[in-house]
mmCIF file of C-alpha atoms and ligand atoms in Angstrom:
data_model
loop_
_atom_site.group_PDB
_atom_site.id
_atom_site.type_symbol
_atom_site.label_atom_id
_atom_site.label_comp_id
_atom_site.label_asym_id
_atom_site.label_seq_id
_atom_site.Cartn_x
_atom_site.Cartn_y
_atom_site.Cartn_z
ATOM 1 C CA MET A 1 -150.118 21.528 -22.612
ATOM 2 C CA LEU A 2 -147.269 23.755 -21.350
ATOM 3 C CA ARG A 3 -144.829 20.929 -22.071
ATOM 4 C CA ARG A 4 -146.080 20.709 -25.661
ATOM 5 C CA VAL A 5 -145.687 24.469 -26.141
ATOM 6 C CA LEU A 6 -142.134 24.430 -24.757
ATOM 7 C CA LEU A 7 -141.117 21.434 -26.841
ATOM 8 C CA ALA A 8 -142.529 23.146 -29.942
ATOM 9 C CA ALA A 9 -140.561 26.271 -28.980
ATOM 10 C CA ALA A 10 -137.421 24.129 -28.729
ATOM 11 C CA ALA A 11 -137.699 23.603 -32.488
ATOM 12 C CA SER A 12 -138.613 27.216 -33.363
ATOM 13 C CA GLU A 13 -135.951 29.450 -34.889
ATOM 14 C CA ARG A 14 -137.842 32.635 -33.930
ATOM 15 C CA VAL A 15 -138.116 31.693 -30.250
ATOM 16 C CA ARG A 16 -134.461 30.599 -30.307
ATOM 17 C CA GLN A 17 -133.458 34.079 -31.511
ATOM 18 C CA LEU A 18 -135.551 35.707 -28.801
ATOM 19 C CA ILE A 19 -134.297 33.601 -25.893
ATOM 20 C CA THR A 20 -130.637 33.268 -26.797
ATOM 21 C CA THR A 21 -130.178 37.006 -27.216
ATOM 22 C CA VAL A 22 -131.463 37.887 -23.726
ATOM 23 C CA PRO A 23 -128.170 38.372 -21.820
ATOM 24 C CA LEU A 24 -129.528 37.003 -18.567
ATOM 25 C CA THR A 25 -130.505 33.670 -20.130
ATOM 26 C CA ARG A 26 -126.882 32.614 -19.891
ATOM 27 C CA ASP A 27 -126.886 32.887 -16.085
ATOM 28 C CA VAL A 28 -129.891 30.590 -15.884
ATOM 29 C CA VAL A 29 -128.449 28.212 -18.485
ATOM 30 C CA LYS A 30 -125.339 27.766 -16.319
ATOM 31 C CA ARG A 31 -127.403 25.683 -13.934
ATOM 32 C CA PHE A 32 -127.753 22.969 -16.583
ATOM 33 C CA VAL A 33 -124.738 23.462 -18.872
ATOM 34 C CA ALA A 34 -121.037 23.200 -17.911
ATOM 35 C CA GLY A 35 -119.975 26.124 -20.127
ATOM 36 C CA GLU A 36 -119.129 26.825 -23.727
ATOM 37 C CA SER A 37 -115.704 25.180 -24.101
ATOM 38 C CA ALA A 38 -114.179 21.718 -23.681
ATOM 39 C CA ALA A 39 -112.038 23.226 -20.903
ATOM 40 C CA ASP A 40 -115.261 24.131 -19.029
ATOM 41 C CA ALA A 41 -116.499 20.554 -19.413
ATOM 42 C CA LEU A 42 -113.148 19.222 -18.205
ATOM 43 C CA ALA A 43 -113.265 21.410 -15.081
ATOM 44 C CA VAL A 44 -116.784 20.207 -14.216
ATOM 45 C CA ALA A 45 -115.792 16.586 -14.891
ATOM 46 C CA GLN A 46 -112.776 16.927 -12.588
ATOM 47 C CA ARG A 47 -114.979 18.259 -9.808
ATOM 48 C CA LEU A 48 -117.649 15.561 -10.200
ATOM 49 C CA LEU A 49 -115.108 12.731 -10.357
ATOM 50 C CA ALA A 50 -113.490 14.070 -7.187
ATOM 51 C CA GLU A 51 -116.941 13.780 -5.575
ATOM 52 C CA GLY A 52 -117.099 10.074 -6.465
ATOM 53 C CA LEU A 53 -119.363 10.433 -9.506
ATOM 54 C CA SER A 54 -118.774 9.473 -13.149
ATOM 55 C CA VAL A 55 -119.686 11.628 -16.150
ATOM 56 C CA SER A 56 -120.913 11.368 -19.708
ATOM 57 C CA ILE A 57 -120.083 14.544 -21.596
ATOM 58 C CA ASP A 58 -122.246 15.828 -24.432
ATOM 59 C CA TYR A 59 -121.057 18.427 -26.932
ATOM 60 C CA LEU A 60 -124.278 20.354 -27.459
ATOM 61 C CA GLY A 61 -125.745 20.594 -30.920
ATOM 62 C CA GLU A 62 -128.186 18.639 -33.020
ATOM 63 C CA ASP A 63 -129.529 18.613 -36.553
ATOM 64 C CA THR A 64 -126.266 19.514 -38.248
ATOM 65 C CA VAL A 65 -126.931 20.861 -41.715
ATOM 66 C CA ASP A 66 -123.899 19.837 -43.746
ATOM 67 C CA PRO A 67 -121.255 17.085 -43.759
ATOM 68 C CA GLU A 68 -118.422 19.475 -42.773
ATOM 69 C CA GLN A 69 -120.303 20.555 -39.667
ATOM 70 C CA ALA A 70 -120.939 16.898 -38.771
ATOM 71 C CA ALA A 71 -117.235 16.073 -39.243
ATOM 72 C CA GLY A 72 -116.413 19.090 -37.051
ATOM 73 C CA VAL A 73 -118.592 17.645 -34.283
ATOM 74 C CA ALA A 74 -116.578 14.399 -34.406
ATOM 75 C CA SER A 75 -113.319 16.376 -34.287
ATOM 76 C CA GLU A 76 -114.573 18.285 -31.235
ATOM 77 C CA TYR A 77 -115.303 14.978 -29.444
ATOM 78 C CA ILE A 78 -111.875 13.618 -30.360
ATOM 79 C CA ALA A 79 -110.186 16.729 -28.954
ATOM 80 C CA LEU A 80 -112.346 16.463 -25.831
ATOM 81 C CA LEU A 81 -111.396 12.801 -25.346
ATOM 82 C CA ASP A 82 -107.724 13.763 -25.664
ATOM 83 C CA LEU A 83 -108.170 16.378 -22.964
ATOM 84 C CA LEU A 84 -110.018 13.986 -20.656
ATOM 85 C CA SER A 85 -107.434 11.278 -21.210
ATOM 86 C CA ALA A 86 -104.487 13.613 -20.617
ATOM 87 C CA ALA A 87 -106.084 14.616 -17.308
ATOM 88 C CA GLY A 88 -106.456 10.930 -16.353
ATOM 89 C CA LEU A 89 -110.257 11.079 -16.245
ATOM 90 C CA THR A 90 -111.031 8.332 -18.744
ATOM 91 C CA VAL A 91 -109.443 5.582 -16.638
ATOM 92 C CA GLY A 92 -112.024 2.853 -15.998
ATOM 93 C CA GLY A 93 -114.504 4.728 -18.181
ATOM 94 C CA ARG A 94 -115.294 7.248 -15.471
ATOM 95 C CA ALA A 95 -115.501 10.043 -18.040
ATOM 96 C CA GLU A 96 -117.181 8.943 -21.260
ATOM 97 C CA VAL A 97 -119.025 10.856 -24.001
ATOM 98 C CA SER A 98 -122.616 10.978 -25.279
ATOM 99 C CA VAL A 99 -123.302 11.771 -28.931
ATOM 100 C CA LYS A 100 -126.514 12.803 -30.681
ATOM 101 C CA PRO A 101 -126.882 11.002 -34.033
ATOM 102 C CA THR A 102 -128.168 14.141 -35.787
ATOM 103 C CA ALA A 103 -125.137 16.096 -34.527
ATOM 104 C CA ALA A 104 -123.014 13.459 -36.277
ATOM 105 C CA GLY A 105 -125.020 13.886 -39.495
ATOM 106 C CA LEU A 106 -127.949 11.440 -39.292
ATOM 107 C CA GLY A 107 -130.439 14.034 -40.534
ATOM 108 C CA LEU A 108 -128.483 15.094 -43.619
ATOM 109 C CA PRO A 109 -130.634 14.833 -46.756
ATOM 110 C CA GLU A 110 -128.016 12.709 -48.509
ATOM 111 C CA HIS A 111 -126.136 9.766 -46.967
ATOM 112 C CA GLY A 112 -127.153 10.825 -43.447
ATOM 113 C CA GLU A 113 -126.893 7.380 -41.902
ATOM 114 C CA LYS A 114 -123.537 6.664 -43.533
ATOM 115 C CA THR A 115 -122.129 10.053 -42.475
ATOM 116 C CA ALA A 116 -123.321 9.606 -38.885
ATOM 117 C CA ALA A 117 -121.829 6.094 -38.768
ATOM 118 C CA GLU A 118 -118.452 7.327 -40.057
ATOM 119 C CA ASN A 119 -118.337 10.184 -37.565
ATOM 120 C CA ILE A 120 -119.406 8.030 -34.625
ATOM 121 C CA VAL A 121 -116.769 5.442 -35.590
ATOM 122 C CA ARG A 122 -114.118 8.197 -35.404
ATOM 123 C CA ILE A 123 -115.361 9.097 -31.921
ATOM 124 C CA CYS A 124 -115.480 5.429 -30.842
ATOM 125 C CA ARG A 125 -111.874 4.904 -31.978
ATOM 126 C CA ALA A 126 -110.724 7.909 -29.950
ATOM 127 C CA ALA A 127 -112.727 6.729 -26.942
ATOM 128 C CA LYS A 128 -111.253 3.232 -27.190
ATOM 129 C CA ALA A 129 -107.730 4.669 -27.379
ATOM 130 C CA ALA A 130 -108.517 6.735 -24.271
ATOM 131 C CA GLY A 131 -109.848 3.652 -22.445
ATOM 132 C CA THR A 132 -113.446 4.759 -22.288
ATOM 133 C CA THR A 133 -116.857 4.404 -23.939
ATOM 134 C CA VAL A 134 -119.417 6.246 -26.071
ATOM 135 C CA THR A 135 -123.194 6.329 -25.667
ATOM 136 C CA VAL A 136 -125.428 7.268 -28.600
ATOM 137 C CA ASP A 137 -128.314 9.458 -27.377
ATOM 138 C CA MET A 138 -131.838 8.833 -28.669
ATOM 139 C CA GLU A 139 -133.659 11.720 -30.305
ATOM 140 C CA ASP A 140 -137.244 12.041 -31.564
ATOM 141 C CA HIS A 141 -139.358 9.129 -32.813
ATOM 142 C CA THR A 142 -138.444 9.705 -36.474
ATOM 143 C CA ARG A 143 -134.817 8.757 -35.700
ATOM 144 C CA ILE A 144 -135.369 5.586 -33.702
ATOM 145 C CA GLU A 145 -135.067 2.932 -36.379
ATOM 146 C CA ALA A 146 -131.979 4.515 -37.941
ATOM 147 C CA THR A 147 -130.326 5.045 -34.544
ATOM 148 C CA LEU A 148 -130.909 1.469 -33.386
ATOM 149 C CA ARG A 149 -129.663 0.172 -36.729
ATOM 150 C CA LEU A 150 -126.557 2.331 -36.501
ATOM 151 C CA VAL A 151 -125.780 1.197 -32.947
ATOM 152 C CA ALA A 152 -126.312 -2.466 -33.863
ATOM 153 C CA GLU A 153 -123.900 -2.138 -36.788
ATOM 154 C CA LEU A 154 -121.220 -0.314 -34.816
ATOM 155 C CA ARG A 155 -121.433 -2.728 -31.897
ATOM 156 C CA ALA A 156 -119.801 -5.352 -34.113
ATOM 157 C CA ASP A 157 -116.547 -3.380 -33.748
ATOM 158 C CA PHE A 158 -117.300 -1.479 -30.527
ATOM 159 C CA PRO A 159 -119.342 -3.869 -28.340
ATOM 160 C CA ASP A 160 -119.408 -1.400 -25.445
ATOM 161 C CA LEU A 161 -121.171 1.314 -27.494
ATOM 162 C CA GLY A 162 -124.143 2.414 -25.386
ATOM 163 C CA CYS A 163 -127.640 3.135 -26.669
ATOM 164 C CA VAL A 164 -130.775 4.712 -25.239
ATOM 165 C CA ILE A 165 -134.343 3.463 -24.856
ATOM 166 C CA GLN A 166 -137.181 5.877 -24.003
ATOM 167 C CA SER A 167 -140.074 4.573 -21.909
ATOM 168 C CA TYR A 168 -142.602 7.022 -23.390
ATOM 169 C CA LEU A 169 -142.597 4.844 -26.515
ATOM 170 C CA ARG A 170 -144.996 1.933 -26.667
ATOM 171 C CA ARG A 171 -142.394 -0.246 -28.414
ATOM 172 C CA SER A 172 -139.697 0.059 -25.733
ATOM 173 C CA PRO A 173 -140.227 -3.130 -23.681
ATOM 174 C CA GLY A 174 -139.647 -5.107 -26.898
ATOM 175 C CA ASP A 175 -136.514 -3.102 -27.672
ATOM 176 C CA CYS A 176 -135.240 -3.760 -24.142
ATOM 177 C CA GLU A 177 -135.794 -7.510 -24.566
ATOM 178 C CA ALA A 178 -133.758 -7.395 -27.789
ATOM 179 C CA LEU A 179 -130.980 -5.360 -26.182
ATOM 180 C CA ALA A 180 -130.724 -7.329 -22.929
ATOM 181 C CA VAL A 181 -127.709 -9.356 -24.038
ATOM 182 C CA PRO A 182 -124.316 -9.843 -22.359
ATOM 183 C CA GLY A 183 -122.210 -6.695 -22.249
ATOM 184 C CA SER A 184 -124.965 -4.498 -23.697
ATOM 185 C CA ARG A 185 -124.886 -0.973 -22.276
ATOM 186 C CA VAL A 186 -128.420 0.436 -22.361
ATOM 187 C CA ARG A 187 -129.508 3.780 -20.946
ATOM 188 C CA LEU A 188 -133.185 3.821 -20.010
ATOM 189 C CA CYS A 189 -134.901 7.225 -19.771
ATOM 190 C CA LYS A 190 -138.477 8.494 -20.022
ATOM 191 C CA GLY A 191 -137.928 10.487 -23.224
ATOM 192 C CA ALA A 192 -137.611 14.227 -23.717
ATOM 193 C CA TYR A 193 -139.335 14.685 -27.105
ATOM 194 C CA ARG A 194 -142.849 14.860 -28.521
ATOM 195 C CA ALA A 195 -144.289 11.933 -30.442
ATOM 196 C CA PRO A 196 -147.707 11.198 -31.943
ATOM 197 C CA ASP A 197 -150.133 9.043 -29.921
ATOM 198 C CA GLY A 198 -149.583 6.022 -32.132
ATOM 199 C CA PHE A 199 -145.953 5.909 -30.967
ATOM 200 C CA ALA A 200 -146.055 7.373 -27.503
ATOM 201 C CA LEU A 201 -147.877 6.912 -24.219
ATOM 202 C CA ALA A 202 -149.688 10.105 -23.281
ATOM 203 C CA ALA A 203 -150.152 9.845 -19.501
ATOM 204 C CA ARG A 204 -147.168 10.317 -17.196
ATOM 205 C CA SER A 205 -148.348 7.357 -15.107
ATOM 206 C CA GLU A 206 -148.215 5.128 -18.202
ATOM 207 C CA VAL A 207 -144.698 6.355 -19.061
ATOM 208 C CA ASP A 208 -143.599 5.595 -15.488
ATOM 209 C CA ARG A 209 -145.148 2.120 -15.570
ATOM 210 C CA ASN A 210 -143.442 1.421 -18.882
ATOM 211 C CA PHE A 211 -140.132 2.615 -17.362
ATOM 212 C CA ALA A 212 -140.552 0.160 -14.486
ATOM 213 C CA ARG A 213 -141.352 -2.620 -16.957
ATOM 214 C CA CYS A 214 -138.335 -1.857 -19.159
ATOM 215 C CA MET A 215 -136.099 -1.472 -16.104
ATOM 216 C CA ARG A 216 -137.061 -4.939 -14.904
ATOM 217 C CA VAL A 217 -136.203 -6.459 -18.292
ATOM 218 C CA LEU A 218 -132.800 -4.752 -18.231
ATOM 219 C CA LEU A 219 -131.980 -5.446 -14.574
ATOM 220 C CA ASP A 220 -133.013 -9.104 -14.864
ATOM 221 C CA GLY A 221 -130.980 -9.519 -18.065
ATOM 222 C CA PRO A 222 -127.236 -10.010 -18.563
ATOM 223 C CA GLY A 223 -126.416 -6.515 -19.892
ATOM 224 C CA TYR A 224 -125.260 -3.329 -18.187
ATOM 225 C CA PRO A 225 -128.330 -1.140 -17.411
ATOM 226 C CA MET A 226 -127.881 2.629 -17.087
ATOM 227 C CA LEU A 227 -130.981 3.946 -15.319
ATOM 228 C CA ALA A 228 -131.380 7.600 -16.262
ATOM 229 C CA THR A 229 -134.040 9.185 -14.098
ATOM 230 C CA HIS A 230 -134.406 11.680 -11.258
ATOM 231 C CA ASP A 231 -137.701 10.102 -10.253
ATOM 232 C CA PRO A 232 -137.350 8.958 -6.623
ATOM 233 C CA ARG A 233 -140.063 6.315 -6.997
ATOM 234 C CA LEU A 234 -138.304 4.685 -9.945
ATOM 235 C CA VAL A 235 -134.936 4.836 -8.200
ATOM 236 C CA ALA A 236 -136.518 3.091 -5.200
ATOM 237 C CA ILE A 237 -137.973 0.389 -7.464
ATOM 238 C CA ALA A 238 -134.547 -0.098 -9.077
ATOM 239 C CA LYS A 239 -132.860 -0.472 -5.683
ATOM 240 C CA SER A 240 -135.410 -2.965 -4.509
ATOM 241 C CA ARG A 241 -135.253 -5.073 -7.700
ATOM 242 C CA ALA A 242 -131.446 -5.077 -7.713
ATOM 243 C CA ALA A 243 -131.434 -6.244 -4.071
ATOM 244 C CA THR A 244 -134.051 -8.945 -4.738
ATOM 245 C CA ILE A 245 -132.166 -10.490 -7.647
ATOM 246 C CA GLY A 246 -128.734 -9.933 -6.066
ATOM 247 C CA ARG A 247 -127.402 -7.597 -8.746
ATOM 248 C CA GLU A 248 -124.003 -6.206 -7.746
ATOM 249 C CA PRO A 249 -123.819 -2.368 -7.497
ATOM 250 C CA SER A 250 -120.920 -2.487 -9.972
ATOM 251 C CA SER A 251 -123.101 -4.194 -12.606
ATOM 252 C CA PHE A 252 -125.406 -1.232 -13.318
ATOM 253 C CA GLU A 253 -125.488 2.522 -12.834
ATOM 254 C CA TYR A 254 -127.828 5.414 -12.181
ATOM 255 C CA GLN A 255 -127.579 8.460 -14.416
ATOM 256 C CA MET A 256 -128.799 12.007 -13.801
ATOM 257 C CA LEU A 257 -128.430 15.340 -15.545
ATOM 258 C CA TYR A 258 -125.930 18.003 -14.521
ATOM 259 C CA GLY A 259 -127.556 20.443 -12.113
ATOM 260 C CA ILE A 260 -130.621 18.313 -11.343
ATOM 261 C CA ARG A 261 -131.146 16.577 -7.966
ATOM 262 C CA THR A 262 -127.491 16.869 -7.066
ATOM 263 C CA ASP A 263 -128.340 15.869 -3.483
ATOM 264 C CA GLU A 264 -129.741 12.561 -4.708
ATOM 265 C CA GLN A 265 -126.677 12.003 -6.910
ATOM 266 C CA ALA A 266 -124.410 12.377 -3.874
ATOM 267 C CA ALA A 267 -126.658 10.249 -1.638
ATOM 268 C CA LEU A 268 -126.719 7.339 -4.096
ATOM 269 C CA ALA A 269 -122.939 7.482 -4.541
ATOM 270 C CA ALA A 270 -122.490 7.537 -0.742
ATOM 271 C CA GLU A 271 -124.585 4.344 -0.536
ATOM 272 C CA GLY A 272 -122.081 2.650 -2.866
ATOM 273 C CA ALA A 273 -124.091 2.916 -6.099
ATOM 274 C CA GLN A 274 -122.471 3.958 -9.355
ATOM 275 C CA VAL A 275 -123.786 7.353 -10.468
ATOM 276 C CA ARG A 276 -123.001 9.021 -13.770
ATOM 277 C CA VAL A 277 -123.830 12.671 -14.440
ATOM 278 C CA TYR A 278 -124.666 13.779 -17.982
ATOM 279 C CA VAL A 279 -122.685 16.973 -18.532
ATOM 280 C CA PRO A 280 -123.497 19.086 -21.605
ATOM 281 C CA TYR A 281 -121.296 21.902 -22.864
ATOM 282 C CA GLY A 282 -121.028 24.113 -25.936
ATOM 283 C CA GLY A 283 -122.561 27.227 -27.421
ATOM 284 C CA ASP A 284 -125.550 25.488 -28.983
ATOM 285 C CA TRP A 285 -127.483 25.000 -25.742
ATOM 286 C CA TYR A 286 -130.902 26.293 -26.762
ATOM 287 C CA ALA A 287 -132.813 23.041 -27.594
ATOM 288 C CA TYR A 288 -131.308 21.225 -24.582
ATOM 289 C CA PHE A 289 -132.248 24.096 -22.269
ATOM 290 C CA MET A 290 -135.830 24.227 -23.575
ATOM 291 C CA ARG A 291 -136.284 20.479 -22.978
ATOM 292 C CA ARG A 292 -135.184 21.001 -19.352
ATOM 293 C CA LEU A 293 -137.741 23.810 -18.972
ATOM 294 C CA ALA A 294 -140.423 21.560 -20.484
ATOM 295 C CA GLU A 295 -139.736 18.845 -17.922
ATOM 296 C CA ARG A 296 -140.487 21.040 -14.962
ATOM 297 C CA PRO A 297 -142.737 24.103 -14.777
ATOM 298 C CA ALA A 298 -140.745 25.279 -11.726
ATOM 299 C CA ASN A 299 -137.718 25.734 -14.008
ATOM 300 C CA LEU A 300 -139.759 27.932 -16.312
ATOM 301 C CA MET A 301 -140.964 30.036 -13.377
ATOM 302 C CA PHE A 302 -137.362 30.387 -12.146
ATOM 303 C CA PHE A 303 -136.355 31.553 -15.617
ATOM 304 C CA LEU A 304 -139.249 34.013 -15.954
ATOM 305 C CA ARG A 305 -138.725 35.432 -12.441
ATOM 306 C CA ALA A 306 -135.042 35.973 -13.201
ATOM 307 C CA LEU A 307 -135.979 37.791 -16.400
ATOM 308 C CA ALA A 308 -138.580 39.956 -14.659
ATOM 309 C CA SER A 309 -136.187 40.922 -11.845
ATOM 310 C CA ARG A 310 -133.774 42.397 -14.406
ATOM 311 C CA ARG A 311 -136.352 44.646 -16.093
HETATM 312 P P1 FDA B 401 -139.607 13.297 -14.260
HETATM 313 O O1 FDA B 401 -139.586 14.271 -15.386
HETATM 314 O O2 FDA B 401 -140.920 12.686 -13.905
HETATM 315 O O3 FDA B 401 -138.965 13.980 -13.009
HETATM 316 C C1 FDA B 401 -138.898 13.355 -11.744
HETATM 317 C C2 FDA B 401 -138.346 14.374 -10.746
HETATM 318 O O4 FDA B 401 -137.011 14.723 -11.124
HETATM 319 C C3 FDA B 401 -139.073 15.719 -10.755
HETATM 320 O O5 FDA B 401 -140.180 15.692 -9.885
HETATM 321 C C4 FDA B 401 -137.969 16.655 -10.316
HETATM 322 O O6 FDA B 401 -137.782 16.572 -8.932
HETATM 323 C C5 FDA B 401 -136.761 16.108 -10.990
HETATM 324 N N1 FDA B 401 -136.551 16.700 -12.331
HETATM 325 C C6 FDA B 401 -136.738 16.083 -13.513
HETATM 326 N N2 FDA B 401 -136.405 16.910 -14.542
HETATM 327 C C7 FDA B 401 -136.033 18.061 -13.981
HETATM 328 C C8 FDA B 401 -135.588 19.292 -14.529
HETATM 329 N N3 FDA B 401 -135.470 19.503 -15.820
HETATM 330 N N4 FDA B 401 -135.277 20.291 -13.658
HETATM 331 C C9 FDA B 401 -135.373 20.084 -12.315
HETATM 332 N N5 FDA B 401 -135.794 18.941 -11.754
HETATM 333 C C10 FDA B 401 -136.121 17.943 -12.575
HETATM 334 N N6 FDA B 401 -134.032 11.842 -23.149
HETATM 335 C C11 FDA B 401 -134.088 11.428 -24.439
HETATM 336 O O7 FDA B 401 -135.148 11.525 -25.072
HETATM 337 N N7 FDA B 401 -132.969 10.921 -25.044
HETATM 338 C C12 FDA B 401 -131.799 10.761 -24.378
HETATM 339 O O8 FDA B 401 -130.826 10.288 -24.969
HETATM 340 C C13 FDA B 401 -131.741 11.182 -23.026
HETATM 341 N N8 FDA B 401 -130.588 11.073 -22.297
HETATM 342 C C14 FDA B 401 -130.627 11.312 -20.940
HETATM 343 C C15 FDA B 401 -129.493 11.064 -20.170
HETATM 344 C C16 FDA B 401 -129.559 11.210 -18.796
HETATM 345 C C17 FDA B 401 -128.357 10.893 -17.966
HETATM 346 C C18 FDA B 401 -130.780 11.632 -18.174
HETATM 347 C C19 FDA B 401 -130.907 11.746 -16.687
HETATM 348 C C20 FDA B 401 -131.873 11.934 -18.943
HETATM 349 C C21 FDA B 401 -131.807 11.802 -20.320
HETATM 350 N N9 FDA B 401 -132.896 12.119 -21.110
HETATM 351 C C22 FDA B 401 -132.896 11.723 -22.439
HETATM 352 C C23 FDA B 401 -134.010 12.931 -20.562
HETATM 353 C C24 FDA B 401 -135.144 12.073 -20.029
HETATM 354 O O9 FDA B 401 -135.789 11.429 -21.099
HETATM 355 C C25 FDA B 401 -136.178 12.892 -19.239
HETATM 356 O O10 FDA B 401 -136.720 13.860 -20.069
HETATM 357 C C26 FDA B 401 -135.607 13.561 -17.997
HETATM 358 O O11 FDA B 401 -134.664 12.767 -17.370
HETATM 359 C C27 FDA B 401 -136.721 13.827 -16.987
HETATM 360 O O12 FDA B 401 -137.337 12.621 -16.622
HETATM 361 P P2 FDA B 401 -137.214 11.935 -15.169
HETATM 362 O O13 FDA B 401 -137.055 10.479 -15.388
HETATM 363 O O14 FDA B 401 -136.141 12.582 -14.410
HETATM 364 O O15 FDA B 401 -138.638 12.078 -14.520
#
C-alpha cells in the first residue's frame, strides 16, 4: 500500500514541488545520488573503481518533453563518456553508462521511438570510441515492447548494448529465453515501477521466484548476465548456481545501486566476483529518489526523521 502511494507520488508534479523545495531533502538524496554534475559522477566513479568495483553511470531524468531536450541528454552522455575516457576509467568497460529510453525521447508524442534510437546511437558511438558499453534501462510496462524492439534493432550495430528484464512481469522468463544468446548483456532486476495485475506479479514472493527462474535461464545460457539485486537470498542462489554449472566469475556480474548495501558490494568483490554499482547523477533526481523510498519503508522513516529534526 505504502509502496503504491510512493510510486504514485513519484509521478506527481505537486508532490515533486513539495519535496524538491525542502532544503534538507538534498542531504538525504546524497545517500543515493552522486551529485548534480558530471564531475561529481566522475569523482564517485574514481573512488569506486579504486575499491575494485565497476560502475554504470546514469544521467538522471526521464520523460523528456521535446526533441531538443532529448538531444541534450545524448550530448550530456557524450560529454560524460569523454570525461570518463580521459580519466582512463572506461578501459575494459569498467565505467559504462545506463540510459533511460524516455530520457532519450521514447515518450515524445511524435517519432518517439525514432528519436530515442537516434539519440541512443549517438551515445553508443561515443561509448564504443571510449572502449566501453551502454545499457538501456527498462521503465514502466507501457514502454517494454518499444524498448525491447529498440535494443534488438541497435544490437545489429552495437552487439554489446545491454538491456534490462524485470522479474515482476509475468512475461519475463520468456524474454530471458529469447535474450539468452551469445554475447547478450542482460541486466535482471525485480522492477521498480507499478503495473496492472494482468502484467505484473503482485506478491513479493512471486517476484522473487520469478527472479530465480529468470536468473537460471540467463546463467545457464551463453550470454553475459548482470544480476541486479541487493537481496541476499537471490545473491546466494546465483553463487550456488554459478558454482554448480562452473560459470567463471568473469562471465557474469552482480549489480547494486549506489549507496545501498555497500558492505555486500565490497564483500562480493573481495570474493573475486565482478560487481558494478549503478551511479546516478544530475539535478532531476526526484523520481529516482521516490522509487528508492518506495523500495524500503526504513528509507522513508530516515527521510521523515531528518525532516522532523530540522523543524
Ligand atoms: P528488495 O527490494 O527485495 O530488497 C532486498 C534487500 O536489499 C532489502 O531487504 C534491503 O536490505 C536492500 N534494499 C533494497 N532496496 C533498498 C533501498 N532502496 N534502500 C535501502 N536498502 C535497500 N528497476 C527497473 O525497473 N528498471 C531498471 O532498469 C533498473 N535498473 C537497476 C539497476 C541496478 C544496478 C539495480 C541494483 C536495480 C535496478 N532497478 C531497476 C531497481 C530494481 O528493480 C529494484 O527496484 C531494486 O533493486 C530493489 O530490489 P532488490 O532486488 O534489491 O530487492
